[in-house]
Amino acid sequence: MPSCIYEKYCAAVLEVVATNSPESDLLLLGDFNQPNTTWENLSMCTPAYSSQCIIDLSNLLHLHQCNEVKNYRGVILDLVLTTISDTTVFPATETIVPIDVNHPPLAFCISLQKIDTPLNPTPCHNLKKCDLDAVWEWIQIQNYPTISSCNVIKNFTSFCENLAEVIKLNSPLKPQKNCSHSPRWFSGDLKMIVIQKKTAHRLFKETGEIYYYEEFKRLRSLCKLLTNECHNSYISFLESSIPKNIKVFWSHIRNLKSTTIPFRMSSKGISTEDPQDQCELFAEFHSSVYTDKAAPSCAFEFETNTGMHNLVLTAYQVEKKLSALDPYKGMGPDGIPPSVLKYCSPILAPHIASYFNSLLANGHFPKCLKTSYVVPIFKSGNRGEVSNYMPIVIQCALAKVFESLVLDGL
């Protein structure tokens, strides 16, 4: 196998390591096909360049080769490289395929640490990169609603659910990112260099060999240079985004403040680490401090025939509200981003106007627009205390549009 294949393999492994936690255990195994390398004692042989690539990778990542089972020629072609010290490899007693004398079947025991399953391990859809033209075409082939008073809520809810599903289907998947302790302006190359630098420094401390110190010095200089480049590039990106989208700048400011909710939250002597229980603590506290202040009574003319059911909205009014939405705002639980509503406002407005008019005429407000996200915002004091947070609500964009149209009518 050409040496360049081994170089690419080592580079790919380092890239994977750079995108994961430095404390992660590693396990590499396969047919590396280096018959002239004595893995039991590397000082007894002169490794080829392809073998040296694997040896350097093992030294860099602190891997050790566990397989001592030789084939019929007395050499080891299949390697088991891992950072887990108590891994054992032995000949397999049960085989699935016919035995290859060059590659005896292996079994191995490895100690794996149980980790908590992430709350959302599956990839999610990147709605910011939704194919807006595809959504437009879907709306274009929809018939205008013919609504009766008995099914207006059902039809409107179904329309919103179908629209959200179309948006999701036309949005690419994005993988869930691992929690990173690096600044957001760190590039993948910089993360990899930092890991290599720390590894070289650790190997120098353990072995005292000058080779690792020289490698550490080289990586340290490269790290400083790349750090300046990445930081300057990120600052330039922030400056260029201010006229276009100021929220990118404020997101950077919030990140500097590090206002994340602590792992453990408490309220009125009750402390919990469970996310669901924490939500209950927030809900219980904020409902307990709510006061229903009676509004002062006003004089009304009850003999008038004018009511909210008389309000009729035009497609032009709805389109004006939809086109005025901030496309950078987050979406509510309905799964319909404001950016999609804004882009599709000319063709979506007649549908929404028809639904809104029917809802007003029948005195209904659909349940799908009543749901919202509640986000706790830290005020001051102890971050682990529920009472030191205030709630803000992220509503569905269509709910806010409906409310604004009714207020204009009033």
Short mmCIF file of C-alpha atoms in Angstrom, two decimals:
data_model
loop_
_atom_site.label_atom_id
_atom_site.label_comp_id
_atom_site.label_asym_id
_atom_site.label_seq_id
_atom_site.Cartn_x
_atom_site.Cartn_y
_atom_site.Cartn_z
CA MET A 1 0.00 0.00 0.00
CA PRO A 2 1.45 3.44 -0.90
CA SER A 3 2.86 5.53 1.94
CA CYS A 4 0.53 8.41 1.07
CA ILE A 5 -2.42 6.24 2.18
CA TYR A 6 -0.92 6.00 5.66
CA GLU A 7 -0.33 9.75 5.73
CA LYS A 8 -3.96 10.40 4.84
CA TYR A 9 -5.12 7.89 7.44
CA CYS A 10 -3.09 9.55 10.21
CA ALA A 11 -4.32 13.00 9.17
CA ALA A 12 -7.94 11.75 9.24
CA VAL A 13 -7.48 10.30 12.74
CA LEU A 14 -6.01 13.58 14.01
CA GLU A 15 -8.93 15.48 12.50
CA VAL A 16 -11.43 13.24 14.31
CA VAL A 17 -9.53 13.63 17.57
CA ALA A 18 -9.49 17.41 17.17
CA THR A 19 -13.29 17.56 16.92
CA ASN A 20 -13.85 15.54 20.10
CA SER A 21 -13.08 15.93 23.76
CA PRO A 22 -9.35 15.56 24.63
CA GLU A 23 -10.38 13.08 27.37
CA SER A 24 -12.03 10.69 24.89
CA ASP A 25 -10.68 7.13 24.70
CA LEU A 26 -9.35 5.96 21.34
CA LEU A 27 -9.45 2.56 19.66
CA LEU A 28 -7.92 1.94 16.20
CA LEU A 29 -7.83 -1.53 14.73
CA GLY A 30 -7.34 -3.12 11.34
CA ASP A 31 -4.91 -4.68 8.89
CA PHE A 32 -2.05 -2.16 8.77
CA ASN A 33 0.14 -4.62 6.77
CA GLN A 34 3.60 -3.86 8.18
CA PRO A 35 5.30 -7.31 8.28
CA ASN A 36 8.81 -5.91 8.76
CA THR A 37 7.95 -4.00 11.92
CA THR A 38 8.48 -5.64 15.30
CA TRP A 39 5.70 -4.10 17.33
CA GLU A 40 6.75 -5.89 20.53
CA ASN A 41 10.07 -4.00 20.50
CA LEU A 42 10.37 -1.17 18.00
CA SER A 43 14.01 -0.56 18.91
CA MET A 44 14.87 -3.95 17.36
CA CYS A 45 13.86 -2.90 13.84
CA THR A 46 14.20 -0.09 11.32
CA PRO A 47 10.59 0.83 10.46
CA ALA A 48 9.59 1.76 6.93
CA TYR A 49 8.14 5.21 6.31
CA SER A 50 4.57 3.86 6.38
CA SER A 51 5.27 2.18 9.73
CA GLN A 52 6.87 5.33 11.07
CA CYS A 53 3.65 7.24 10.29
CA ILE A 54 1.70 4.83 12.51
CA ILE A 55 4.40 4.94 15.21
CA ASP A 56 4.41 8.74 15.24
CA LEU A 57 0.61 8.78 15.45
CA SER A 58 0.74 6.33 18.37
CA ASN A 59 3.30 8.45 20.21
CA LEU A 60 1.35 11.62 19.57
CA LEU A 61 -1.95 10.22 20.83
CA HIS A 62 -0.44 8.02 23.54
CA LEU A 63 -1.65 4.80 21.92
CA HIS A 64 -0.21 1.36 22.62
CA GLN A 65 -0.42 -1.74 20.43
CA CYS A 66 -2.21 -4.61 22.25
CA ASN A 67 -2.24 -7.46 19.72
CA GLU A 68 0.45 -10.12 20.21
CA VAL A 69 -1.26 -12.89 18.21
CA LYS A 70 0.97 -13.72 15.21
CA ASN A 71 -0.05 -15.33 11.95
CA TYR A 72 1.40 -18.53 10.47
CA ARG A 73 4.53 -16.63 9.31
CA GLY A 74 5.20 -15.31 12.81
CA VAL A 75 4.35 -11.66 12.05
CA ILE A 76 1.62 -9.30 13.21
CA LEU A 77 -0.35 -7.58 10.46
CA ASP A 78 -3.52 -6.75 12.41
CA LEU A 79 -3.00 -4.02 14.99
CA VAL A 80 -5.14 -2.95 17.95
CA LEU A 81 -4.08 0.55 19.00
CA THR A 82 -5.80 2.10 22.00
CA THR A 83 -5.41 4.52 24.88
CA ILE A 84 -7.20 2.10 27.25
CA SER A 85 -4.42 0.37 29.18
CA ASP A 86 -6.23 -2.79 30.31
CA THR A 87 -7.29 -3.91 26.79
CA THR A 88 -6.49 -7.57 26.11
CA VAL A 89 -6.38 -9.35 22.73
CA PHE A 90 -6.49 -13.14 22.27
CA PRO A 91 -7.29 -15.70 19.51
CA ALA A 92 -11.01 -16.00 18.81
CA THR A 93 -12.54 -19.43 19.43
CA GLU A 94 -15.65 -18.83 17.31
CA THR A 95 -15.41 -17.55 13.75
CA ILE A 96 -18.00 -16.27 11.31
CA VAL A 97 -16.02 -16.65 8.05
CA PRO A 98 -13.34 -19.14 6.95
CA ILE A 99 -10.01 -18.55 8.71
CA ASP A 100 -7.30 -16.67 6.79
CA VAL A 101 -3.88 -17.93 7.87
CA ASN A 102 -2.42 -14.44 7.31
CA HIS A 103 -5.02 -12.90 9.58
CA PRO A 104 -5.96 -15.14 12.52
CA PRO A 105 -9.35 -14.27 14.02
CA LEU A 106 -9.07 -12.09 17.10
CA ALA A 107 -11.20 -11.33 20.13
CA PHE A 108 -10.52 -8.60 22.63
CA CYS A 109 -11.80 -7.28 25.93
CA ILE A 110 -11.99 -3.54 26.48
CA SER A 111 -13.29 -1.50 29.42
CA LEU A 112 -15.77 1.14 28.32
CA GLN A 113 -16.98 3.88 30.60
CA LYS A 114 -20.74 4.43 30.57
CA ILE A 115 -21.66 7.93 29.45
CA ASP A 116 -24.95 9.76 29.65
CA THR A 117 -27.00 9.66 26.48
CA PRO A 118 -27.41 13.17 25.02
CA LEU A 119 -30.90 14.63 25.10
CA ASN A 120 -31.03 14.93 21.32
CA PRO A 121 -28.43 12.63 19.73
CA THR A 122 -30.00 12.60 16.26
CA PRO A 123 -29.12 15.21 13.64
CA CYS A 124 -31.54 18.12 13.35
CA HIS A 125 -32.63 20.19 10.37
CA ASN A 126 -30.85 23.45 9.63
CA LEU A 127 -33.90 25.64 8.93
CA LYS A 128 -31.66 28.64 8.26
CA LYS A 129 -30.62 26.97 4.99
CA CYS A 130 -34.13 25.97 3.95
CA ASP A 131 -34.86 25.81 0.21
CA LEU A 132 -37.29 28.74 0.15
CA ASP A 133 -38.14 28.28 -3.52
CA ALA A 134 -39.32 24.72 -2.85
CA VAL A 135 -41.57 25.96 -0.04
CA TRP A 136 -42.91 28.67 -2.36
CA GLU A 137 -43.78 26.05 -5.00
CA TRP A 138 -45.60 23.93 -2.41
CA ILE A 139 -47.74 26.88 -1.28
CA GLN A 140 -48.44 27.75 -4.89
CA ILE A 141 -50.16 24.43 -5.61
CA GLN A 142 -52.34 24.57 -2.48
CA ASN A 143 -56.03 25.35 -2.93
CA TYR A 144 -57.40 28.38 -1.15
CA PRO A 145 -59.26 27.32 1.98
CA THR A 146 -63.01 26.88 1.96
CA ILE A 147 -63.74 26.99 5.66
CA SER A 148 -66.86 26.33 7.66
CA SER A 149 -67.32 27.22 11.31
CA CYS A 150 -67.10 23.59 12.43
CA ASN A 151 -63.62 22.80 11.07
CA VAL A 152 -61.79 26.13 10.95
CA ILE A 153 -59.40 25.29 13.81
CA LYS A 154 -58.72 21.80 12.45
CA ASN A 155 -57.99 23.09 8.93
CA PHE A 156 -55.78 25.93 10.14
CA THR A 157 -53.81 23.59 12.43
CA SER A 158 -53.42 21.08 9.60
CA PHE A 159 -52.19 23.81 7.25
CA CYS A 160 -49.56 24.98 9.77
CA GLU A 161 -48.40 21.42 10.46
CA ASN A 162 -48.08 20.66 6.73
CA LEU A 163 -46.19 23.90 6.13
CA ALA A 164 -43.78 23.12 8.99
CA GLU A 165 -43.22 19.61 7.59
CA VAL A 166 -42.48 20.96 4.09
CA ILE A 167 -40.00 23.43 5.57
CA LYS A 168 -38.28 20.62 7.47
CA LEU A 169 -38.12 18.33 4.41
CA ASN A 170 -36.48 21.10 2.38
CA SER A 171 -33.88 21.92 5.04
CA PRO A 172 -30.53 20.08 5.17
CA LEU A 173 -29.53 18.02 8.18
CA LYS A 174 -26.80 19.29 10.46
CA PRO A 175 -24.96 17.06 12.95
CA GLN A 176 -25.19 17.67 16.66
CA LYS A 177 -22.04 19.43 17.80
CA ASN A 178 -20.10 18.13 20.75
CA CYS A 179 -19.74 20.45 23.68
CA SER A 180 -16.48 22.33 23.14
CA HIS A 181 -14.45 24.25 25.68
CA SER A 182 -12.61 26.13 22.93
CA PRO A 183 -13.55 29.69 21.92
CA ARG A 184 -15.99 29.84 19.04
CA TRP A 185 -13.38 31.44 16.78
CA PHE A 186 -11.08 28.37 17.00
CA SER A 187 -10.82 26.64 13.62
CA GLY A 188 -10.54 22.88 13.21
CA ASP A 189 -6.87 23.19 12.28
CA LEU A 190 -6.16 25.27 15.38
CA LYS A 191 -7.88 22.73 17.65
CA MET A 192 -5.78 19.96 16.12
CA ILE A 193 -2.53 21.93 16.60
CA VAL A 194 -3.42 22.63 20.25
CA ILE A 195 -3.97 18.91 20.87
CA GLN A 196 -0.68 18.03 19.17
CA LYS A 197 1.15 20.68 21.19
CA LYS A 198 -0.26 19.38 24.51
CA THR A 199 0.56 15.80 23.52
CA ALA A 200 4.16 16.67 22.59
CA HIS A 201 4.59 18.54 25.88
CA ARG A 202 3.23 15.57 27.85
CA LEU A 203 5.54 13.13 26.04
CA PHE A 204 8.54 15.36 26.75
CA LYS A 205 7.64 15.46 30.45
CA GLU A 206 7.28 11.67 30.53
CA THR A 207 10.33 10.69 28.46
CA GLY A 208 12.67 13.69 28.69
CA GLU A 209 13.63 13.20 25.01
CA ILE A 210 14.74 16.38 23.25
CA TYR A 211 12.83 15.35 20.09
CA TYR A 212 9.49 15.93 21.79
CA TYR A 213 10.66 19.27 23.18
CA GLU A 214 11.68 20.49 19.71
CA GLU A 215 8.34 19.28 18.37
CA PHE A 216 6.57 21.10 21.20
CA LYS A 217 8.43 24.35 20.38
CA ARG A 218 7.53 24.05 16.69
CA LEU A 219 3.87 23.42 17.45
CA ARG A 220 3.79 26.25 20.00
CA SER A 221 5.03 28.76 17.40
CA LEU A 222 2.58 27.42 14.85
CA CYS A 223 -0.21 27.62 17.42
CA LYS A 224 0.52 31.29 18.17
CA LEU A 225 0.57 32.16 14.48
CA LEU A 226 -2.67 30.30 13.75
CA THR A 227 -4.33 31.77 16.85
CA ASN A 228 -3.71 35.32 15.64
CA GLU A 229 -4.99 34.48 12.16
CA CYS A 230 -8.20 32.84 13.46
CA HIS A 231 -8.92 35.62 15.95
CA ASN A 232 -8.33 38.40 13.42
CA SER A 233 -10.53 36.60 10.90
CA TYR A 234 -13.31 36.26 13.48
CA ILE A 235 -13.11 39.93 14.47
CA SER A 236 -13.30 40.92 10.80
CA PHE A 237 -16.37 38.71 10.41
CA LEU A 238 -18.03 40.39 13.41
CA GLU A 239 -17.29 43.87 12.08
CA SER A 240 -18.59 43.06 8.60
CA SER A 241 -21.80 41.54 10.02
CA ILE A 242 -22.77 44.61 12.09
CA PRO A 243 -24.43 46.53 9.22
CA LYS A 244 -26.17 43.36 7.95
CA ASN A 245 -27.12 41.47 11.11
CA ILE A 246 -26.34 43.14 14.45
CA LYS A 247 -27.47 40.02 16.30
CA VAL A 248 -24.22 38.28 15.39
CA PHE A 249 -22.35 40.93 17.38
CA TRP A 250 -24.68 40.68 20.39
CA SER A 251 -24.41 36.90 20.28
CA HIS A 252 -20.65 37.34 20.65
CA ILE A 253 -21.20 39.66 23.64
CA ARG A 254 -23.54 37.17 25.33
CA ASN A 255 -20.99 34.42 24.77
CA LEU A 256 -18.35 36.51 26.56
CA LYS A 257 -20.65 36.87 29.56
CA SER A 258 -21.04 33.07 29.80
CA THR A 259 -24.63 33.16 31.04
CA THR A 260 -25.29 29.45 30.74
CA ILE A 261 -27.53 27.84 33.35
CA PRO A 262 -25.56 25.83 35.94
CA PHE A 263 -25.74 22.06 36.10
CA ARG A 264 -27.62 22.16 39.43
CA MET A 265 -30.55 24.50 40.14
CA SER A 266 -32.39 25.09 43.41
CA SER A 267 -35.54 26.83 44.62
CA LYS A 268 -37.02 27.08 48.14
CA GLY A 269 -34.64 24.48 49.52
CA ILE A 270 -35.19 21.98 46.67
CA SER A 271 -32.16 21.22 44.50
CA THR A 272 -32.04 19.10 41.34
CA GLU A 273 -29.82 18.24 38.38
CA ASP A 274 -32.58 16.70 36.23
CA PRO A 275 -33.58 19.03 33.34
CA GLN A 276 -37.28 18.13 33.62
CA ASP A 277 -37.29 18.81 37.37
CA GLN A 278 -35.48 22.11 36.76
CA CYS A 279 -38.24 23.15 34.36
CA GLU A 280 -40.79 22.34 37.04
CA LEU A 281 -38.90 24.49 39.55
CA PHE A 282 -38.94 27.44 37.15
CA ALA A 283 -42.64 26.93 36.41
CA GLU A 284 -43.59 26.65 40.08
CA PHE A 285 -41.63 29.74 41.11
CA HIS A 286 -42.81 32.05 38.32
CA SER A 287 -46.44 30.98 38.76
CA SER A 288 -46.18 31.66 42.51
CA VAL A 289 -45.01 35.25 42.01
CA TYR A 290 -47.67 36.06 39.38
CA THR A 291 -50.34 38.50 40.53
CA ASP A 292 -53.59 39.06 38.66
CA LYS A 293 -53.99 42.81 38.94
CA ALA A 294 -57.53 43.83 38.12
CA ALA A 295 -57.67 46.43 35.36
CA PRO A 296 -59.70 49.57 36.06
CA SER A 297 -63.22 49.33 34.74
CA CYS A 298 -64.04 51.30 31.60
CA ALA A 299 -67.30 52.63 30.21
CA PHE A 300 -68.50 50.58 27.24
CA GLU A 301 -71.33 51.15 24.81
CA PHE A 302 -73.03 47.76 24.90
CA GLU A 303 -75.75 48.57 22.40
CA THR A 304 -73.33 48.74 19.46
CA ASN A 305 -73.29 45.96 16.87
CA THR A 306 -69.55 46.36 16.31
CA GLY A 307 -67.40 43.49 17.63
CA MET A 308 -64.18 41.69 16.91
CA HIS A 309 -66.12 39.21 14.77
CA ASN A 310 -66.84 42.07 12.38
CA LEU A 311 -63.13 42.61 11.73
CA VAL A 312 -62.18 41.61 8.18
CA LEU A 313 -58.52 41.35 7.21
CA THR A 314 -57.29 41.76 3.66
CA ALA A 315 -54.51 39.78 2.01
CA TYR A 316 -52.62 43.07 1.56
CA GLN A 317 -52.68 43.73 5.32
CA VAL A 318 -51.46 40.22 6.08
CA GLU A 319 -48.73 40.41 3.44
CA LYS A 320 -47.53 43.73 4.86
CA LYS A 321 -47.19 42.19 8.33
CA LEU A 322 -45.47 39.05 7.03
CA SER A 323 -42.99 41.01 4.93
CA ALA A 324 -42.11 43.16 7.96
CA LEU A 325 -41.02 40.16 10.05
CA ASP A 326 -37.41 40.00 11.21
CA PRO A 327 -35.93 37.00 9.35
CA TYR A 328 -33.25 36.59 12.03
CA LYS A 329 -35.74 36.02 14.85
CA GLY A 330 -36.13 32.53 16.26
CA MET A 331 -39.19 30.41 15.58
CA GLY A 332 -41.74 29.16 18.08
CA PRO A 333 -42.96 25.61 18.69
CA ASP A 334 -44.91 25.58 15.40
CA GLY A 335 -41.64 25.02 13.47
CA ILE A 336 -42.27 27.87 10.99
CA PRO A 337 -39.35 30.35 10.90
CA PRO A 338 -40.09 34.06 10.30
CA SER A 339 -37.61 34.00 7.40
CA VAL A 340 -39.88 31.58 5.48
CA LEU A 341 -43.01 33.63 6.22
CA LYS A 342 -41.26 36.79 5.05
CA TYR A 343 -39.96 35.26 1.82
CA CYS A 344 -43.28 33.58 0.94
CA SER A 345 -45.47 36.49 2.09
CA PRO A 346 -46.86 37.40 -1.38
CA ILE A 347 -48.20 33.91 -2.03
CA LEU A 348 -48.90 32.94 1.59
CA ALA A 349 -50.90 36.04 2.56
CA PRO A 350 -54.23 35.06 0.86
CA HIS A 351 -54.23 31.70 2.68
CA ILE A 352 -53.44 33.24 6.08
CA ALA A 353 -55.97 36.08 5.59
CA SER A 354 -58.74 33.56 4.83
CA TYR A 355 -57.92 31.50 7.92
CA PHE A 356 -57.63 34.56 10.20
CA ASN A 357 -60.98 35.95 9.02
CA SER A 358 -62.74 32.68 9.65
CA LEU A 359 -61.17 32.39 13.12
CA LEU A 360 -62.28 35.93 13.98
CA ALA A 361 -65.80 35.39 12.65
CA ASN A 362 -66.20 32.30 14.81
CA GLY A 363 -64.46 33.70 17.88
CA HIS A 364 -61.66 31.14 17.94
CA PHE A 365 -57.93 31.37 18.66
CA PRO A 366 -56.21 28.09 17.69
CA LYS A 367 -54.34 26.09 20.31
CA CYS A 368 -51.32 25.66 18.03
CA LEU A 369 -50.65 29.42 18.32
CA LYS A 370 -50.96 29.43 22.12
CA THR A 371 -47.85 27.32 22.74
CA SER A 372 -44.50 29.04 23.19
CA TYR A 373 -40.97 28.56 24.48
CA VAL A 374 -40.07 30.06 27.86
CA VAL A 375 -36.39 30.95 28.29
CA PRO A 376 -34.92 31.93 31.69
CA ILE A 377 -32.69 35.03 31.58
CA PHE A 378 -30.23 35.59 34.41
CA LYS A 379 -30.63 38.86 36.36
CA SER A 380 -28.10 38.91 39.21
CA GLY A 381 -26.95 37.00 42.27
CA ASN A 382 -26.46 33.25 42.54
CA ARG A 383 -26.77 31.56 39.13
CA GLY A 384 -27.95 28.35 40.73
CA GLU A 385 -31.03 29.98 42.26
CA VAL A 386 -34.25 29.89 40.22
CA SER A 387 -35.50 33.17 41.71
CA ASN A 388 -32.59 35.04 40.09
CA TYR A 389 -33.96 34.46 36.58
CA MET A 390 -36.74 36.17 34.68
CA PRO A 391 -38.70 34.37 31.96
CA ILE A 392 -39.04 35.58 28.38
CA VAL A 393 -41.44 33.97 25.91
CA ILE A 394 -40.66 33.01 22.30
CA GLN A 395 -44.00 32.92 20.49
CA CYS A 396 -44.98 31.52 17.13
CA ALA A 397 -44.49 34.16 14.43
CA LEU A 398 -48.05 33.69 13.12
CA ALA A 399 -49.43 34.33 16.62
CA LYS A 400 -47.64 37.68 16.74
CA VAL A 401 -48.84 38.55 13.23
CA PHE A 402 -52.45 37.71 14.21
CA GLU A 403 -52.19 39.82 17.37
CA SER A 404 -50.71 42.78 15.50
CA LEU A 405 -53.47 42.68 12.86
CA VAL A 406 -56.20 42.60 15.54
CA LEU A 407 -54.59 45.50 17.42
CA ASP A 408 -54.54 47.54 14.22
CA GLY A 409 -58.20 46.77 13.74
CA LEU A 410 -59.05 47.79 17.27
#
